[in-house]
Short mmCIF file of C-alpha atoms and ligand atoms in Angstrom, two decimals:
data_model
loop_
_atom_site.label_atom_id
_atom_site.label_comp_id
_atom_site.label_asym_id
_atom_site.label_seq_id
_atom_site.Cartn_x
_atom_site.Cartn_y
_atom_site.Cartn_z
CA MET A 1 81.73 29.95 104.96
CA GLU A 2 81.08 27.21 107.54
CA SER A 3 80.11 29.57 110.38
CA GLU A 4 77.45 31.30 108.30
CA SER A 5 73.80 31.25 109.30
CA ASN A 6 71.21 29.65 107.03
CA GLU A 7 69.79 33.11 106.44
CA ILE A 8 73.06 34.40 105.00
CA GLN A 9 73.50 31.29 102.89
CA GLU A 10 70.00 31.82 101.50
CA ILE A 11 70.77 35.48 100.78
CA ARG A 12 73.89 34.45 98.88
CA GLN A 13 71.98 31.88 96.86
CA ALA A 14 69.21 34.33 95.96
CA VAL A 15 71.66 37.10 94.99
CA ARG A 16 73.58 34.62 92.81
CA GLN A 17 70.36 33.70 91.01
CA LEU A 18 69.48 37.34 90.45
CA CYS A 19 72.97 38.18 89.17
CA ALA A 20 72.96 35.17 86.84
CA LYS A 21 70.23 36.91 84.81
CA TYR A 22 72.72 39.71 84.10
CA GLY A 23 75.70 37.86 82.68
CA GLU A 24 79.17 39.24 82.13
CA ASP A 25 78.26 40.28 78.56
CA TYR A 26 75.69 42.64 80.06
CA TRP A 27 78.41 44.33 82.12
CA LEU A 28 80.85 44.40 79.20
CA GLU A 29 78.28 46.14 77.01
CA LEU A 30 77.59 48.77 79.71
CA ASP A 31 81.33 49.31 80.10
CA ARG A 32 81.71 49.84 76.34
CA LYS A 33 78.87 52.35 76.25
CA THR A 34 79.58 53.89 79.69
CA ALA A 35 75.94 53.14 80.38
CA TYR A 36 74.24 52.62 83.74
CA PRO A 37 72.81 49.23 84.84
CA THR A 38 69.32 50.65 85.44
CA GLU A 39 67.47 47.31 85.20
CA PHE A 40 69.94 45.51 87.46
CA VAL A 41 69.84 48.21 90.16
CA LYS A 42 66.05 48.29 89.99
CA GLU A 43 65.77 44.54 90.42
CA LEU A 44 68.32 44.49 93.25
CA THR A 45 66.24 47.17 94.98
CA THR A 46 62.75 45.78 94.43
CA SER A 47 63.87 42.29 95.43
CA GLY A 48 64.93 43.83 98.75
CA PHE A 49 68.68 43.21 98.59
CA LEU A 50 69.85 46.79 98.18
CA THR A 51 67.65 47.84 101.08
CA VAL A 52 68.54 45.14 103.62
CA LEU A 53 69.89 47.76 106.04
CA ILE A 54 66.69 49.84 106.14
CA PRO A 55 64.68 49.01 109.29
CA GLU A 56 61.43 47.09 108.81
CA GLU A 57 59.31 50.00 110.03
CA TYR A 58 60.47 51.95 106.95
CA GLY A 59 59.96 49.07 104.52
CA GLY A 60 63.40 47.44 104.51
CA ALA A 61 64.56 44.07 105.82
CA GLY A 62 66.14 45.49 108.98
CA LEU A 63 69.22 43.28 108.68
CA GLY A 64 72.82 44.09 109.57
CA VAL A 65 76.04 44.90 107.76
CA LEU A 66 76.99 41.21 107.93
CA GLU A 67 74.05 40.35 105.66
CA ALA A 68 74.59 43.44 103.49
CA ALA A 69 78.24 42.40 103.04
CA ALA A 70 77.12 38.99 101.78
CA VAL A 71 74.93 40.72 99.17
CA MET A 72 77.75 42.94 97.90
CA GLU A 73 80.28 40.11 97.89
CA GLU A 74 78.01 37.94 95.75
CA VAL A 75 77.27 40.80 93.35
CA CYS A 76 81.00 41.25 92.75
CA ARG A 77 81.73 37.55 92.63
CA SER A 78 79.21 37.20 89.79
CA GLY A 79 81.32 39.51 87.61
CA ALA A 80 79.08 42.54 88.14
CA HIS A 81 80.27 46.02 89.09
CA ALA A 82 78.74 46.87 92.47
CA GLY A 83 80.11 50.42 92.24
CA ALA A 84 77.03 51.25 90.21
CA CYS A 85 74.78 50.88 93.22
CA HIS A 86 76.58 50.24 96.53
CA ALA A 87 76.20 53.77 97.93
CA GLN A 88 72.46 53.32 98.38
CA MET A 89 73.23 50.87 101.17
CA TYR A 90 75.42 53.06 103.31
CA VAL A 91 74.41 56.65 102.47
CA MET A 92 70.96 55.74 103.75
CA GLY A 93 72.59 55.22 107.18
CA SER A 94 73.22 58.98 107.51
CA VAL A 95 69.48 59.66 107.10
CA LEU A 96 68.58 56.79 109.42
CA ARG A 97 70.93 57.77 112.25
CA HIS A 98 70.88 61.57 111.95
CA GLY A 99 67.63 62.44 110.17
CA ASN A 100 64.66 63.77 112.14
CA ASP A 101 61.36 61.86 112.19
CA GLU A 102 59.96 63.89 109.33
CA GLN A 103 63.00 63.21 107.12
CA LYS A 104 63.01 59.49 107.94
CA LYS A 105 59.29 59.15 107.17
CA THR A 106 59.64 61.16 103.97
CA TYR A 107 62.66 59.43 102.50
CA LEU A 108 63.29 55.96 103.91
CA PRO A 109 60.07 54.19 102.77
CA LYS A 110 60.53 55.59 99.26
CA ILE A 111 64.18 54.54 99.19
CA ALA A 112 63.11 51.06 100.33
CA SER A 113 60.48 50.78 97.59
CA GLY A 114 62.81 52.08 94.90
CA GLU A 115 60.72 55.19 94.29
CA LEU A 116 63.65 57.40 95.36
CA ARG A 117 67.28 56.64 94.63
CA LEU A 118 69.84 57.82 97.20
CA GLN A 119 72.96 56.78 95.35
CA SER A 120 75.08 59.89 95.67
CA PHE A 121 77.18 61.59 98.33
CA GLY A 122 79.20 64.73 97.73
CA VAL A 123 82.32 65.11 99.87
CA THR A 124 85.51 65.20 97.76
CA GLU A 125 86.71 68.50 96.29
CA PRO A 126 89.33 69.13 93.61
CA THR A 127 91.68 71.30 95.65
CA THR A 128 91.47 69.64 99.08
CA GLY A 129 91.11 65.87 98.40
CA THR A 130 91.57 63.67 101.45
CA ASP A 131 91.85 66.72 103.71
CA THR A 132 88.04 66.77 104.09
CA THR A 133 87.81 69.36 106.84
CA SER A 134 89.50 71.91 104.55
CA LEU A 135 86.77 71.62 101.93
CA LYS A 136 85.75 74.94 100.41
CA THR A 137 82.11 74.51 99.41
CA THR A 138 80.02 76.79 101.61
CA ALA A 139 76.37 76.78 102.70
CA ARG A 140 75.15 80.14 104.02
CA LYS A 141 71.85 80.35 105.91
CA GLU A 142 69.42 82.88 104.39
CA GLY A 143 65.87 82.82 105.74
CA ASP A 144 64.39 79.35 105.20
CA ASN A 145 67.18 78.26 102.88
CA TYR A 146 70.90 77.58 102.72
CA VAL A 147 72.73 79.06 99.74
CA VAL A 148 75.43 76.72 98.44
CA ASN A 149 78.51 77.74 96.43
CA GLY A 150 81.55 75.72 95.49
CA GLN A 151 82.71 72.66 93.63
CA LYS A 152 82.93 68.88 94.11
CA VAL A 153 84.74 66.21 92.15
CA TRP A 154 84.34 62.45 91.58
CA ILE A 155 80.76 62.47 92.77
CA SER A 156 79.52 59.12 91.53
CA ARG A 157 76.08 58.09 90.27
CA ILE A 158 74.58 61.57 90.67
CA GLU A 159 73.02 61.36 87.20
CA HIS A 160 71.26 58.19 88.35
CA SER A 161 70.16 59.40 91.75
CA ASP A 162 67.21 61.44 93.00
CA LEU A 163 68.95 62.51 96.20
CA MET A 164 72.48 63.37 97.30
CA VAL A 165 73.91 63.81 100.79
CA LEU A 166 76.15 66.87 100.53
CA LEU A 167 78.84 68.10 102.92
CA ALA A 168 79.52 71.86 103.00
CA ARG A 169 81.03 74.37 105.39
CA THR A 170 78.52 76.49 107.32
CA THR A 171 81.06 78.17 109.64
CA PRO A 172 84.52 79.19 108.38
CA LYS A 173 87.33 76.92 109.60
CA GLU A 174 89.04 79.85 111.34
CA ASN A 175 85.91 80.47 113.48
CA VAL A 176 85.62 76.96 114.98
CA SER A 177 87.64 75.46 117.82
CA LYS A 178 87.97 72.05 116.09
CA LYS A 179 88.39 71.78 112.33
CA THR A 180 85.81 68.96 112.21
CA GLU A 181 83.19 71.44 113.41
CA GLY A 182 81.38 73.97 111.24
CA LEU A 183 80.63 71.45 108.48
CA SER A 184 77.00 70.52 107.77
CA ALA A 185 75.29 67.74 105.85
CA PHE A 186 72.25 68.28 103.62
CA ILE A 187 69.83 66.17 101.64
CA VAL A 188 69.77 67.60 98.13
CA ASP A 189 66.90 66.99 95.71
CA VAL A 190 69.11 66.45 92.66
CA GLN A 191 66.40 66.73 90.02
CA ALA A 192 65.20 70.08 91.42
CA ALA A 193 68.76 71.39 91.78
CA VAL A 194 70.02 70.71 88.25
CA GLY A 195 69.82 73.91 86.24
CA ASN A 196 68.92 75.90 89.35
CA GLY A 197 72.36 76.36 90.85
CA LEU A 198 73.81 72.88 90.25
CA GLU A 199 75.72 71.92 87.11
CA ILE A 200 76.91 68.36 86.55
CA HIS A 201 79.85 67.48 84.28
CA PRO A 202 80.63 63.76 83.78
CA ILE A 203 84.31 62.76 84.09
CA GLU A 204 85.68 60.39 81.46
CA SER A 205 87.43 57.77 83.57
CA MET A 206 89.13 54.38 83.66
CA ILE A 207 86.04 52.54 84.92
CA ASN A 208 82.30 52.78 84.34
CA HIS A 209 81.59 54.47 87.67
CA HIS A 210 79.48 57.44 86.53
CA SER A 211 81.57 59.99 88.42
CA CYS A 212 81.04 63.71 87.88
CA GLU A 213 82.26 67.17 88.70
CA LEU A 214 79.67 69.40 90.38
CA PHE A 215 79.48 73.18 90.30
CA PHE A 216 77.29 75.02 92.81
CA ASP A 217 76.31 78.58 92.04
CA ASN A 218 73.87 79.94 94.64
CA LEU A 219 71.98 76.65 94.90
CA LEU A 220 69.11 77.00 97.39
CA ILE A 221 68.57 74.08 99.75
CA PRO A 222 65.56 74.31 102.10
CA ALA A 223 66.70 74.56 105.73
CA ALA A 224 64.44 71.56 106.43
CA ASN A 225 66.91 69.45 104.45
CA LEU A 226 69.71 69.94 106.99
CA LEU A 227 70.72 66.48 108.19
CA GLY A 228 71.51 66.43 111.90
CA GLU A 229 72.68 69.57 113.64
CA GLU A 230 74.23 72.52 111.85
CA GLY A 231 78.00 72.39 112.24
CA GLN A 232 78.03 68.65 113.06
CA GLY A 233 77.94 67.32 109.49
CA PHE A 234 81.36 65.70 109.72
CA LYS A 235 79.94 63.24 112.27
CA VAL A 236 76.96 62.56 109.99
CA ILE A 237 79.30 61.57 107.16
CA LEU A 238 81.86 59.81 109.37
CA ASP A 239 79.17 57.63 110.86
CA GLY A 240 78.40 56.07 107.49
CA MET A 241 82.06 55.58 106.64
CA ASN A 242 82.71 52.44 108.66
CA ALA A 243 79.72 50.73 107.01
CA GLU A 244 81.03 51.91 103.65
CA ARG A 245 84.50 50.50 104.33
CA ILE A 246 83.16 47.13 105.43
CA LEU A 247 80.83 46.84 102.44
CA ILE A 248 83.52 47.84 99.97
CA ALA A 249 85.87 45.34 101.61
CA ALA A 250 83.18 42.69 101.04
CA GLU A 251 83.04 43.72 97.38
CA CYS A 252 86.81 43.27 97.17
CA VAL A 253 86.46 39.78 98.67
CA GLY A 254 83.86 39.09 95.95
CA ASP A 255 86.23 40.42 93.27
CA GLY A 256 89.08 38.34 94.72
CA ARG A 257 86.98 35.16 94.62
CA TYR A 258 85.88 35.99 91.08
CA PHE A 259 89.53 36.27 89.96
CA ILE A 260 90.54 33.07 91.76
CA ASP A 261 87.60 31.13 90.25
CA LYS A 262 88.55 32.36 86.79
CA ALA A 263 92.29 31.78 87.20
CA THR A 264 91.79 28.28 88.63
CA ALA A 265 89.39 27.21 85.88
CA TYR A 266 91.71 28.51 83.15
CA ALA A 267 94.83 27.00 84.74
CA LYS A 268 93.13 23.60 84.65
CA GLU A 269 91.95 23.76 81.05
CA ARG A 270 94.71 25.65 79.21
CA ILE A 271 97.21 23.16 77.75
CA VAL A 272 100.70 24.40 76.88
CA PHE A 273 103.74 22.09 76.53
CA ASP A 274 101.28 19.17 76.62
CA ARG A 275 100.05 19.82 80.16
CA PRO A 276 97.65 22.14 81.96
CA ILE A 277 99.46 25.36 82.84
CA GLY A 278 98.17 24.95 86.44
CA GLN A 279 100.48 21.95 86.82
CA ASN A 280 103.41 24.37 86.86
CA GLN A 281 104.12 25.63 90.35
CA GLY A 282 104.98 29.03 88.85
CA VAL A 283 101.31 29.29 87.84
CA GLN A 284 99.73 27.36 90.71
CA PHE A 285 101.43 28.97 93.71
CA PRO A 286 100.46 32.59 92.99
CA ILE A 287 96.80 31.50 92.74
CA ALA A 288 97.10 29.52 95.99
CA ARG A 289 98.68 32.54 97.72
CA CYS A 290 95.86 34.81 96.54
CA TYR A 291 93.32 32.30 97.82
CA ALA A 292 94.92 32.49 101.28
CA GLU A 293 94.99 36.30 101.17
CA VAL A 294 91.32 36.57 100.19
CA GLU A 295 90.26 34.07 102.87
CA ALA A 296 92.15 36.04 105.54
CA ALA A 297 90.64 39.34 104.37
CA SER A 298 87.19 37.76 104.45
CA LEU A 299 87.66 36.92 108.13
CA MET A 300 88.51 40.54 108.89
CA VAL A 301 85.44 41.71 106.96
CA GLU A 302 83.28 39.34 109.02
CA LYS A 303 84.88 40.52 112.27
CA ALA A 304 84.37 44.19 111.41
CA ALA A 305 80.74 43.58 110.36
CA ARG A 306 79.94 41.73 113.59
CA ILE A 307 81.41 44.54 115.72
CA PHE A 308 79.55 47.16 113.65
CA ASP A 309 76.27 45.25 114.04
CA ALA A 310 76.83 45.01 117.80
CA GLY A 311 76.95 48.82 117.86
CA LYS A 312 80.55 48.90 119.10
CA PRO A 313 83.42 51.05 117.76
CA CYS A 314 84.87 49.28 114.70
CA GLY A 315 87.07 51.96 113.10
CA ALA A 316 90.23 49.85 113.28
CA GLU A 317 88.60 46.65 112.00
CA ALA A 318 86.64 48.44 109.23
CA ASN A 319 89.82 50.15 108.01
CA MET A 320 91.90 46.98 108.21
CA ALA A 321 89.21 44.99 106.39
CA LYS A 322 89.14 47.57 103.61
CA MET A 323 92.93 47.63 103.26
CA LEU A 324 93.47 43.87 103.39
CA ALA A 325 90.57 43.07 101.07
CA SER A 326 91.48 45.72 98.48
CA GLU A 327 95.07 44.48 98.39
CA ALA A 328 93.96 40.83 98.20
CA SER A 329 91.60 41.55 95.29
CA TRP A 330 94.24 43.55 93.47
CA HIS A 331 96.82 40.75 93.84
CA ALA A 332 94.21 38.21 92.71
CA GLY A 333 93.37 40.40 89.69
CA ASP A 334 97.03 40.62 88.74
CA VAL A 335 97.52 36.86 89.09
CA CYS A 336 94.35 36.21 87.09
CA MET A 337 95.71 38.43 84.31
CA GLN A 338 99.05 36.62 84.38
CA THR A 339 97.41 33.18 84.36
CA HIS A 340 95.40 34.06 81.25
CA GLY A 341 98.45 35.24 79.33
CA GLY A 342 97.56 37.28 76.23
CA PHE A 343 93.88 36.34 76.45
CA ALA A 344 93.60 38.41 79.64
CA PHE A 345 93.70 41.46 77.40
CA ALA A 346 90.74 40.35 75.29
CA LYS A 347 87.63 42.14 76.52
CA GLU A 348 85.46 39.07 75.90
CA TYR A 349 87.29 37.35 78.80
CA HIS A 350 86.01 40.11 81.13
CA ILE A 351 89.11 40.02 83.35
CA GLU A 352 90.61 43.33 82.24
CA ARG A 353 87.36 45.11 83.16
CA LYS A 354 87.26 43.63 86.65
CA PHE A 355 91.02 44.32 86.97
CA ARG A 356 90.39 48.02 86.30
CA GLU A 357 87.39 48.12 88.60
CA THR A 358 89.04 46.51 91.61
CA ARG A 359 92.06 48.85 91.40
CA LEU A 360 89.85 51.73 92.53
CA TYR A 361 89.55 50.42 96.05
CA GLN A 362 93.11 51.15 97.03
CA ILE A 363 92.33 54.82 96.43
CA ALA A 364 88.62 55.33 97.13
CA PRO A 365 86.76 55.85 99.32
CA ILE A 366 89.96 56.14 101.34
CA SER A 367 93.51 55.45 100.23
CA THR A 368 95.73 52.80 101.77
CA ASN A 369 98.12 55.42 103.18
CA LEU A 370 95.34 57.07 105.14
CA ILE A 371 94.30 53.69 106.56
CA LEU A 372 97.87 53.01 107.62
CA SER A 373 98.05 56.41 109.29
CA TYR A 374 94.77 55.62 111.10
CA ILE A 375 96.23 52.36 112.42
CA GLY A 376 99.51 54.07 113.32
CA GLU A 377 97.83 56.85 115.25
CA HIS A 378 94.61 55.36 116.67
CA VAL A 379 95.62 51.74 117.25
CA LEU A 380 99.35 51.93 117.89
CA GLY A 381 99.41 55.37 119.52
CA LEU A 382 102.12 56.70 117.21
CA PRO A 383 102.36 60.46 116.58
CA ARG A 384 99.84 61.85 114.08
CA SER A 385 101.60 62.09 110.73
CA TYR A 386 99.53 64.85 109.13
C1 FAD B 401 86.03 56.44 90.56
C2 FAD B 401 85.94 57.28 91.79
C3 FAD B 401 84.71 57.43 92.43
C4 FAD B 401 84.60 58.28 93.54
N1 FAD B 401 83.37 58.51 94.09
C5 FAD B 401 83.24 59.47 95.07
C6 FAD B 401 81.94 59.86 95.52
O1 FAD B 401 80.91 59.33 95.10
N2 FAD B 401 81.86 60.86 96.45
C7 FAD B 401 82.96 61.49 96.95
O2 FAD B 401 82.83 62.38 97.79
N3 FAD B 401 84.23 61.13 96.53
C8 FAD B 401 84.38 60.14 95.59
N4 FAD B 401 85.64 59.79 95.13
C9 FAD B 401 86.80 60.49 95.65
C10 FAD B 401 87.70 59.62 96.50
O3 FAD B 401 87.10 59.42 97.77
C11 FAD B 401 89.07 60.31 96.57
O4 FAD B 401 89.64 60.21 95.28
C12 FAD B 401 89.96 59.71 97.61
O5 FAD B 401 89.46 59.98 98.88
C13 FAD B 401 91.38 60.27 97.53
O6 FAD B 401 91.34 61.67 97.45
P1 FAD B 401 92.16 62.44 96.28
O7 FAD B 401 91.82 61.77 95.00
O8 FAD B 401 91.88 63.88 96.37
O9 FAD B 401 93.65 62.14 96.62
P2 FAD B 401 94.66 63.06 97.48
O10 FAD B 401 94.06 63.42 98.78
O11 FAD B 401 95.13 64.16 96.59
O12 FAD B 401 95.85 62.04 97.71
C14 FAD B 401 96.73 61.64 96.64
C15 FAD B 401 97.69 60.58 97.17
O13 FAD B 401 98.48 61.12 98.23
C16 FAD B 401 98.36 60.30 99.38
N5 FAD B 401 98.33 61.16 100.58
C17 FAD B 401 97.67 62.34 100.76
N6 FAD B 401 97.89 62.82 102.00
C18 FAD B 401 98.70 61.93 102.62
C19 FAD B 401 99.28 61.84 103.93
N7 FAD B 401 99.07 62.77 104.84
N8 FAD B 401 100.07 60.78 104.21
C20 FAD B 401 100.32 59.83 103.29
N9 FAD B 401 99.79 59.83 102.04
C21 FAD B 401 99.00 60.87 101.72
C22 FAD B 401 97.05 59.54 99.25
O14 FAD B 401 97.11 58.33 99.93
C23 FAD B 401 96.94 59.35 97.73
O15 FAD B 401 97.59 58.17 97.35
C24 FAD B 401 85.76 58.91 94.06
C25 FAD B 401 87.01 58.71 93.43
C26 FAD B 401 87.10 57.92 92.31
C27 FAD B 401 88.44 57.78 91.62
#
């Protein structure tokens, strides 16, 4: 991008070089085995890219979401699956903004060095879904501990994480004046919890995202692990969500550019009826349209990141960036499939894997309908629809 600083261009270049060591065959093999990219995530962490958002005083680079977005975009553009590691970037923000001094000193330097992995956050539940404030997992204070009971679903990367930020209800919904109150966030030591009140069941799913079901049965969490104030956990989680949306939108831009690169290259080289298929407008125009869509989405990602980094409210821009980018990458994935004809279905072409992976982002971490209802209500002032 022409307006980009030298620093961001250098970040992009360095991330590209790192990703080039882990070619698409690496990702295909992991996908086949539903294995985790341990070496890749380690290198991305120790080289400082996964920790760019951690302030310098805690061992990170102290950069903004604009720089972090460039990292995630390049990871996805290389053909990698950023879903294996992206949460470390934004979950850390909950500890940074809401943790007390002790928690920040304990966790952030170790997250920055790679000694501790904070890759997991537990919000979604099987029976309540998007209706987060109705979640049923409870945390009851007993002496120096909270006792947690309940269930979560789709909690990603927990088997590859040392810590999880968990959202649970500490005051029943009927006893609070606003339904967003009475929820609390906790830092959970995953290794200590497994077998002592936490059971993890992997979910077999369409993409290699390492998502699991969690069962809590009287899990004890030390009261010192409460993140922020008791009853104010919704804010703790919500605060990280705009960063999450912007970063995932950047990943979608990376996916979109990956698909356009692939489709363009193939349309130039594939000869059918004695000419490159890209000479046919029926093949060329859909790729050109996707290019325009991805470029436009990229501008919205940049706008949202700049507002976020300036510390101003960016809910509308972060949501719009996420919606536009996820739709642009999905269209580009579809056009890339179509351009490759039958070969799109061959795993060795890698497109079908990326096609599956990029589809997720119209559903998680927030679905397109919920973004539209946010715009309708909060931007346009229309009546709340739910
Ligand atoms: C691979 C994967 C990884 C995930 N990782 C995590 C994770 O690490 N941590 C975590 O906490 N969660 C995670 N999730 C969960 C994810 O955030 C949810 O799936 C998502 O928020 C949607 O919730 P739901 O699946 O319960 O859908 P539901 O809430 O049941 O919604 C189903 C459909 O109905 C629509 N809908 C619902 N209500 C309305 C309404 N009022 N108006 C219009 N449309 C509506 C939705 O848009 C959606 O299309 C993950 C999910 C997946 C698939």
